[in-house]
Coordinates of C-alpha atoms and ligand atoms in Angstrom, one line a residue:
M10 CA -36.7 6.4 30.1
L11 CA -33.2 5.8 28.9
D12 CA -30.9 6.1 31.8
D13 CA -27.4 5.7 30.5
D14 CA -25.3 5.7 27.3
K15 CA -25.4 2.0 27.0
D16 CA -29.2 2.0 26.7
V17 CA -29.1 4.8 24.1
R18 CA -26.7 2.7 22.1
R19 CA -29.0 -0.3 22.4
D20 CA -32.0 1.7 21.2
D21 CA -29.9 2.8 18.2
R22 CA -28.9 -0.7 17.4
Y23 CA -32.5 -1.8 17.0
A24 CA -33.1 1.2 14.9
T25 CA -36.6 2.0 16.0
T26 CA -36.3 5.7 15.3
Q27 CA -33.7 5.7 12.6
K28 CA -34.4 6.6 9.0
Y29 CA -32.3 3.6 7.9
A30 CA -32.8 0.4 9.8
S31 CA -30.1 -1.5 7.9
L32 CA -27.4 -1.1 5.3
R33 CA -29.8 -2.7 2.8
G34 CA -32.0 0.4 3.1
I35 CA -29.1 2.7 2.6
R36 CA -28.1 0.8 -0.5
A37 CA -31.6 1.0 -1.9
T38 CA -31.8 4.7 -1.4
A39 CA -28.4 5.2 -2.9
R40 CA -29.5 3.3 -6.0
K41 CA -32.6 5.5 -6.3
N42 CA -30.5 8.7 -6.0
L43 CA -27.8 7.8 -8.6
S44 CA -28.0 7.6 -12.3
D45 CA -27.1 4.3 -13.9
M46 CA -23.8 5.8 -15.0
V47 CA -22.7 7.0 -11.6
W48 CA -24.0 3.7 -10.0
N49 CA -21.8 1.8 -12.5
Y50 CA -18.9 4.0 -11.7
M51 CA -19.2 3.2 -8.0
H52 CA -19.6 -0.5 -8.4
C53 CA -17.6 -1.4 -11.5
G54 CA -14.6 -3.6 -11.3
T55 CA -12.2 -4.4 -14.2
G56 CA -12.7 -7.1 -16.9
D57 CA -15.4 -9.6 -16.0
E58 CA -15.4 -8.2 -12.4
V59 CA -14.4 -11.6 -11.0
T60 CA -12.2 -10.1 -8.4
A61 CA -14.8 -7.4 -7.4
R62 CA -17.3 -10.2 -6.8
A63 CA -14.9 -12.6 -5.1
N64 CA -13.8 -9.9 -2.6
V65 CA -17.3 -10.0 -1.1
A66 CA -18.1 -13.7 -1.7
A67 CA -14.9 -14.9 -0.1
F68 CA -16.0 -13.7 3.4
D69 CA -18.6 -16.5 3.3
D70 CA -15.7 -19.0 3.4
Y71 CA -14.8 -17.9 6.9
L72 CA -17.3 -19.4 9.3
F73 CA -17.3 -18.6 13.0
E74 CA -17.6 -21.0 15.8
A75 CA -19.4 -19.1 18.6
P76 CA -18.8 -20.9 21.9
L77 CA -21.8 -21.8 24.0
F78 CA -22.2 -19.9 27.3
A79 CA -19.1 -17.8 26.6
G80 CA -20.8 -14.6 25.2
V81 CA -19.7 -11.3 26.5
A82 CA -22.3 -8.7 27.5
N83 CA -20.7 -5.4 26.5
P84 CA -17.5 -6.0 24.4
D85 CA -15.2 -3.1 23.9
T86 CA -15.0 -2.3 20.1
S87 CA -12.4 0.4 20.5
T88 CA -8.8 0.1 19.5
R89 CA -5.7 2.2 18.8
V90 CA -4.1 2.2 15.3
L91 CA -1.6 4.6 13.7
G92 CA -1.3 6.4 17.1
H93 CA -5.0 7.2 17.3
D94 CA -7.9 5.9 19.3
L95 CA -10.7 4.6 17.1
S96 CA -14.2 3.7 18.4
F97 CA -14.0 0.6 16.3
P98 CA -11.2 -0.8 14.0
A99 CA -12.1 1.1 10.8
F100 CA -11.1 4.0 8.7
T101 CA -13.0 5.4 5.7
A102 CA -11.2 4.5 2.5
P103 CA -9.8 6.9 0.0
F104 CA -12.4 7.0 -2.8
G105 CA -11.9 9.9 -5.2
G106 CA -12.1 11.0 -8.8
G107 CA -15.9 11.2 -8.8
E108 CA -17.1 11.0 -5.2
T109 CA -18.7 14.4 -5.5
L110 CA -21.1 12.8 -8.0
F111 CA -22.3 10.7 -5.0
H112 CA -22.8 13.9 -3.0
P113 CA -21.5 17.4 -3.6
D114 CA -19.9 17.5 -0.1
G115 CA -17.8 14.4 -1.0
M116 CA -14.8 13.8 1.2
C117 CA -15.7 16.7 3.5
A118 CA -18.9 14.9 4.4
V119 CA -17.1 11.6 4.8
G120 CA -14.6 13.2 7.2
R121 CA -17.2 14.8 9.3
A122 CA -19.1 11.5 9.6
A123 CA -15.9 9.7 10.4
H124 CA -15.2 12.2 13.2
A125 CA -18.7 11.9 14.6
A126 CA -18.3 8.1 14.6
G127 CA -14.9 8.3 16.4
I128 CA -12.8 7.0 13.5
K129 CA -10.3 8.5 11.0
Q130 CA -10.2 9.1 7.3
F131 CA -7.9 8.3 4.4
V132 CA -8.2 11.2 1.9
P133 CA -7.6 10.6 -1.8
V134 CA -5.4 12.8 -4.0
A135 CA -8.1 12.6 -6.7
A136 CA -10.8 14.1 -4.4
G137 CA -13.2 16.8 -5.6
H138 CA -12.1 18.9 -2.7
S139 CA -8.5 20.0 -2.0
L140 CA -6.6 18.2 0.7
E141 CA -6.7 21.4 2.7
E142 CA -10.4 21.7 2.4
V143 CA -11.0 18.1 3.6
R144 CA -8.6 18.6 6.5
A145 CA -10.3 21.8 7.5
A146 CA -13.7 20.0 7.4
S147 CA -12.7 17.6 10.1
P148 CA -9.8 16.4 12.2
A149 CA -10.6 12.9 11.1
A150 CA -8.5 13.5 7.9
L151 CA -5.4 11.6 9.1
V152 CA -3.8 9.9 6.1
F153 CA -3.4 11.4 2.6
Q154 CA -3.4 8.9 -0.3
L155 CA -1.0 9.9 -3.0
T156 CA -0.3 8.1 -6.3
F157 CA 3.4 7.8 -7.3
V158 CA 3.2 9.4 -10.7
G159 CA 5.1 12.3 -12.4
E160 CA 8.4 13.6 -11.2
E161 CA 9.8 12.6 -7.8
A162 CA 10.1 16.3 -6.8
Q163 CA 6.4 16.9 -7.5
V164 CA 5.4 13.9 -5.4
I165 CA 7.6 15.1 -2.5
D166 CA 6.1 18.6 -2.8
M167 CA 2.7 17.1 -2.5
M168 CA 3.8 15.2 0.6
H169 CA 5.0 18.4 2.2
R170 CA 1.7 20.1 1.3
A171 CA -0.2 17.3 3.1
K172 CA 2.0 17.6 6.2
D173 CA 1.5 21.4 6.2
A174 CA -2.2 20.8 6.1
G175 CA -2.1 18.6 9.2
Y176 CA -2.0 15.0 7.8
E177 CA 0.1 12.6 9.7
Y178 CA 0.7 9.8 7.2
I179 CA 1.0 9.3 3.4
C180 CA -0.8 6.3 1.8
V181 CA 1.3 5.4 -1.2
T182 CA -0.5 4.0 -4.2
Y183 CA 0.7 3.1 -7.6
S184 CA -0.9 2.0 -10.9
P185 CA 1.4 1.3 -13.9
I186 CA -1.3 1.8 -16.6
R187 CA -4.9 2.6 -17.0
Q188 CA -7.6 0.1 -15.9
W189 CA -10.0 -1.8 -18.1
R190 CA -13.4 -0.9 -16.7
E191 CA -16.0 -2.0 -19.2
R192 CA -19.1 -0.6 -17.5
M193 CA -17.5 2.8 -17.6
M194 CA -16.4 2.3 -21.2
E195 CA -19.9 1.3 -22.2
D196 CA -21.4 4.2 -20.4
R197 CA -18.9 6.5 -22.0
F198 CA -18.3 7.8 -18.5
S199 CA -16.9 11.2 -18.4
M200 CA -16.2 13.4 -15.4
P201 CA -18.4 16.5 -15.5
G202 CA -17.2 19.6 -13.5
A203 CA -18.5 18.0 -10.2
G204 CA -16.0 15.2 -10.4
K205 CA -12.9 17.3 -11.2
P206 CA -9.9 16.6 -8.8
A207 CA -9.2 19.7 -6.8
N208 CA -5.6 19.0 -5.8
F209 CA -4.2 19.8 -9.3
G210 CA -4.4 22.9 -11.4
P211 CA -2.9 26.2 -11.9
D212 CA -3.5 27.4 -8.3
T213 CA -2.5 24.3 -6.5
S214 CA -0.1 21.9 -8.1
D215 CA 1.5 21.1 -11.4
P216 CA -1.3 20.4 -13.9
A217 CA 1.1 18.1 -15.7
M218 CA 0.9 15.7 -12.8
L219 CA -2.8 15.4 -13.3
Q220 CA -2.4 14.9 -17.0
E221 CA 0.0 12.1 -16.4
L222 CA -2.3 10.6 -13.8
L223 CA -5.0 10.5 -16.5
D224 CA -2.9 9.6 -19.5
F225 CA -0.3 7.1 -18.2
T226 CA 2.2 8.6 -20.7
R227 CA 5.5 8.1 -19.0
P228 CA 7.6 5.2 -17.9
R229 CA 6.5 3.8 -14.6
W230 CA 8.2 3.8 -11.2
S231 CA 10.5 1.2 -9.7
W232 CA 10.9 0.0 -6.1
D233 CA 14.2 1.9 -6.0
Q234 CA 12.5 5.1 -6.9
A235 CA 9.7 4.5 -4.4
A236 CA 12.3 3.9 -1.7
R237 CA 14.0 7.2 -2.5
V238 CA 10.8 9.1 -2.3
I239 CA 9.7 7.4 0.9
A240 CA 13.0 8.2 2.4
A241 CA 12.5 11.9 1.5
S242 CA 8.9 11.9 2.7
P243 CA 8.2 14.3 5.6
L244 CA 5.5 11.8 6.8
P245 CA 5.6 8.1 7.5
C246 CA 4.3 6.1 4.5
I247 CA 1.8 3.2 4.3
I248 CA 1.9 1.3 1.0
K249 CA -1.4 0.3 -0.4
G250 CA -2.0 -2.7 -2.8
V251 CA 0.1 -5.3 -0.9
T252 CA -1.4 -8.7 -1.7
C253 CA 1.4 -11.2 -1.3
R254 CA 4.5 -12.0 0.8
A255 CA 6.9 -10.7 -1.8
D256 CA 5.2 -7.3 -2.0
A257 CA 5.1 -7.1 1.8
T258 CA 8.8 -7.7 2.0
A259 CA 9.6 -5.3 -0.7
A260 CA 7.4 -2.6 0.8
L261 CA 9.1 -2.9 4.2
K262 CA 12.5 -2.9 2.6
A263 CA 11.5 0.3 0.7
G264 CA 10.8 2.0 4.1
A265 CA 7.0 1.5 4.5
Q266 CA 5.8 2.0 8.1
G267 CA 2.6 0.2 7.4
L268 CA 1.1 -2.2 4.9
Y269 CA -2.3 -1.8 3.3
V270 CA -3.7 -5.1 2.0
S271 CA -6.0 -4.2 -0.9
N272 CA -6.8 -5.0 -4.5
Y273 CA -8.8 -1.7 -4.7
G274 CA -12.1 -3.5 -4.7
G275 CA -11.2 -5.3 -7.9
R276 CA -10.9 -1.9 -9.7
T277 CA -7.3 -2.3 -11.0
I278 CA -6.9 -5.7 -12.6
D279 CA -9.3 -8.6 -12.7
R280 CA -8.6 -12.2 -11.7
E281 CA -6.5 -11.4 -8.7
P282 CA -7.5 -13.4 -5.6
A283 CA -10.1 -12.1 -3.2
S284 CA -8.3 -9.6 -1.0
I285 CA -9.3 -11.4 2.3
S286 CA -7.6 -14.6 1.1
T287 CA -4.2 -12.8 0.9
L288 CA -4.3 -11.1 4.4
A289 CA -2.9 -13.9 6.6
D290 CA 0.2 -14.3 4.4
V291 CA 0.9 -10.6 4.5
R292 CA 0.5 -10.5 8.3
D293 CA 2.7 -13.5 8.7
E294 CA 5.4 -12.0 6.5
A295 CA 5.2 -8.6 8.2
G296 CA 5.4 -10.0 11.7
P297 CA 3.3 -8.9 14.7
D298 CA 4.6 -5.3 15.1
V299 CA 4.0 -3.8 11.7
T300 CA 0.6 -2.0 11.2
V301 CA -1.4 -3.9 8.6
V302 CA -4.7 -2.5 7.4
F303 CA -7.1 -4.2 5.0
D304 CA -9.8 -3.4 2.5
S305 CA -11.8 -4.8 -0.4
G306 CA -15.1 -6.5 0.4
I307 CA -16.0 -5.2 3.8
R308 CA -19.8 -5.0 3.9
R309 CA -20.7 -6.0 7.4
G310 CA -19.6 -5.8 11.0
S311 CA -18.9 -9.5 10.9
D312 CA -16.5 -8.9 8.0
I313 CA -14.5 -6.5 10.2
A314 CA -14.2 -9.3 12.8
T315 CA -13.0 -11.7 10.1
A316 CA -10.3 -9.4 8.9
L317 CA -9.1 -8.7 12.4
A318 CA -9.0 -12.4 13.2
L319 CA -6.9 -12.9 10.1
G320 CA -4.3 -10.3 11.2
A321 CA -5.5 -6.8 10.2
D322 CA -5.3 -4.0 12.8
A323 CA -8.2 -2.2 11.1
V324 CA -10.2 -2.2 7.9
L325 CA -11.0 0.5 5.4
L326 CA -14.5 1.1 4.1
G327 CA -14.9 1.9 0.5
R328 CA -18.1 1.2 -1.4
T329 CA -20.0 0.7 1.9
C330 CA -19.2 4.4 2.8
A331 CA -19.8 5.6 -0.7
L332 CA -23.4 4.1 -0.5
G333 CA -24.0 6.1 2.7
L334 CA -22.7 9.3 1.0
A335 CA -25.0 8.7 -2.0
A336 CA -28.0 7.9 0.2
D337 CA -27.8 10.9 2.6
G338 CA -24.5 12.7 2.5
E339 CA -22.8 13.0 5.9
A340 CA -25.8 11.6 7.8
G341 CA -25.8 8.6 5.5
V342 CA -22.1 7.8 6.1
Q343 CA -22.6 8.3 9.8
R344 CA -25.4 5.8 9.8
V345 CA -23.3 3.3 7.8
L346 CA -20.5 3.6 10.4
D347 CA -22.9 3.3 13.3
L348 CA -24.5 0.2 11.9
L349 CA -21.1 -1.4 11.1
R350 CA -19.8 -0.6 14.6
D351 CA -22.9 -2.0 16.3
E352 CA -22.9 -5.2 14.2
F353 CA -19.2 -5.6 14.9
W354 CA -20.1 -5.2 18.6
T355 CA -22.6 -8.0 18.5
T356 CA -20.2 -10.2 16.6
L357 CA -17.5 -9.7 19.3
G358 CA -20.0 -10.5 22.0
H359 CA -21.3 -13.7 20.5
L360 CA -17.7 -14.9 19.8
G361 CA -16.9 -14.4 23.5
C362 CA -14.4 -11.6 22.7
S363 CA -14.4 -8.9 25.3
S364 CA -12.1 -6.7 23.2
V365 CA -10.7 -6.4 19.7
S366 CA -7.4 -8.0 20.8
D367 CA -9.3 -11.3 21.6
L368 CA -9.9 -11.8 17.9
S369 CA -7.7 -14.6 16.4
P370 CA -8.0 -17.5 14.0
A371 CA -9.4 -19.5 16.9
V372 CA -12.8 -17.8 16.2
F373 CA -13.2 -19.7 13.0
R374 CA -15.0 -23.0 12.7
S375 CA -12.5 -24.5 10.4
R376 CA -9.7 -23.2 12.6
L377 CA -8.0 -21.6 9.6
Ligands
FMN405 C1 -15.7 5.0 -6.6 C2 -14.4 4.6 -6.0 C3 -13.3 5.4 -6.2 C4 -12.1 5.0 -5.7 N1 -11.0 5.9 -5.8 C5 -9.8 5.6 -5.2 C6 -8.8 6.5 -5.1 O1 -8.9 7.7 -5.6 N2 -7.6 6.2 -4.5 C7 -7.5 4.9 -3.9 O2 -6.4 4.6 -3.4 N3 -8.5 4.0 -4.0 C8 -9.6 4.3 -4.5 N4 -10.7 3.4 -4.5 C9 -10.5 2.1 -3.8 C10 -10.9 2.2 -2.4 O3 -10.0 3.0 -1.6 C11 -10.9 0.8 -1.7 O4 -9.6 0.2 -1.9 C12 -12.0 -0.1 -2.3 O5 -13.2 0.6 -2.5 C13 -12.2 -1.3 -1.4 O6 -13.1 -2.2 -2.0 P1 -14.7 -2.2 -1.5 O7 -15.2 -0.9 -1.7 O8 -15.3 -3.2 -2.4 O9 -14.7 -2.7 -0.1 C14 -11.9 3.8 -5.0 C15 -13.0 3.0 -4.9 C16 -14.3 3.3 -5.4 C17 -15.4 2.4 -5.2

C-alpha cells in the first residue's frame, strides 16, 4: 500500500507500471511512428551536422564529483523562473513549422503535458495551431516565440496579439537567411497541410510576413531595429540565440529582460561550438541577476544539472519533447517530463544538493 505522495513518486521512478520505462523506449516508439522524412526533419542539423552532434556529446566533458556520505534523501527540484513556480527547472522549447507531423495535437498537446508536469511552455510563431489555440489549451503557454522578420509594425502587432491571448513574455528569434539542411533537401521535404503555420493567413495576420519568413527576400534586421521593437513591445523580451559575451552585452543593451543561450540544436549554422560550452561565458557577462535559460543538447536529467551548475536558471527541451509527442502525443510528452524530472532528482540527491540553488561549478570533478 502506498501511503504518501513520496512513495507514489518512487514507484513512478522505477517505472514498474508505466508504458515507457525510459527515454530510450520513447525514442524507439517515435522512430517507428514517423516516416524517414519526418524523422529527418526532427533530427537534422545544418551542413555536416557537427554542431548538432557536438551539442549532445559535449555534456560528456562535464564529469561530476559526487561526495561520499553527503547524499540528500529527498532533494527539492522546484524553482521559480520568469515569475513562475516550476516543478523542476525546465520549459518546453518552441518547436514549430512541422510539429503537427509528429502528432496532430502539436503544441496544444505539449502545453497540456507541460501543465500536468508543473512547468511552462515556449510557443513558436510557426506552430500548426494559432497562438490563441495553444494558450486556450493550457495555462502553461507563457512565452511566445516570435521571429523578427517583415515590417516592424507587423511584429509589434503580433506582440500585442500574444499579450491579448495571455502570454507574459516574448522570445525574440532572428535568422538572417535560410538554413542549409541537407537531410531535408535530399528528402525534398515539403510541408503538407498538417504542417502549415496557423498564425499567418488571411484571417489572422499579414500573409506577406509568412512569405518573407519562408523566402528571406528582404534586407535583414539590425540591433538598432531590434532595440526599437523591444522598446515598443507590450511584453518583456527574452532574446534567443545568445552564444557569446558580445551577443549577451548587445542583447541586454537592446533591452532584453532575459537571455536564451541556444544554437537551435545545430539547425541554423554548422560548426558553431556546442551550446553548453558557451553558457558559462554568457552567465558571467550577464551577471547574477539576469534570467538566463539554455537549450541545445539536453537529453537527460543529469544534463539539466550540468546546465544549472554552469549558470542557467532553467533549460528548454526541444527534440526530447518532440520524441515524446511523436511516441504518444500528450501522454508521451508527459512521460518525458516525468522521467527527466525524476532523473534530475536523483542527480541532485547524489551530488548532495538539497535544492536547485545548491548547484554550482563545485559539482564538477574537474572543478571547471
Ligand atoms: C523540429 C524542430 C523545430 C523547431 N522549430 C523552432 C521554431 O519554430 N522556433 C524556434 O525558436 N526554435 C525552433 N527549434 C529549436 C528548438 O527550440 C531548440 O532550440 C532546439 O530543439 C534545442 O536543441 P535540442 O532539441 O537538440 O535540445 C526547433 C527544433 C526542432 C527540433
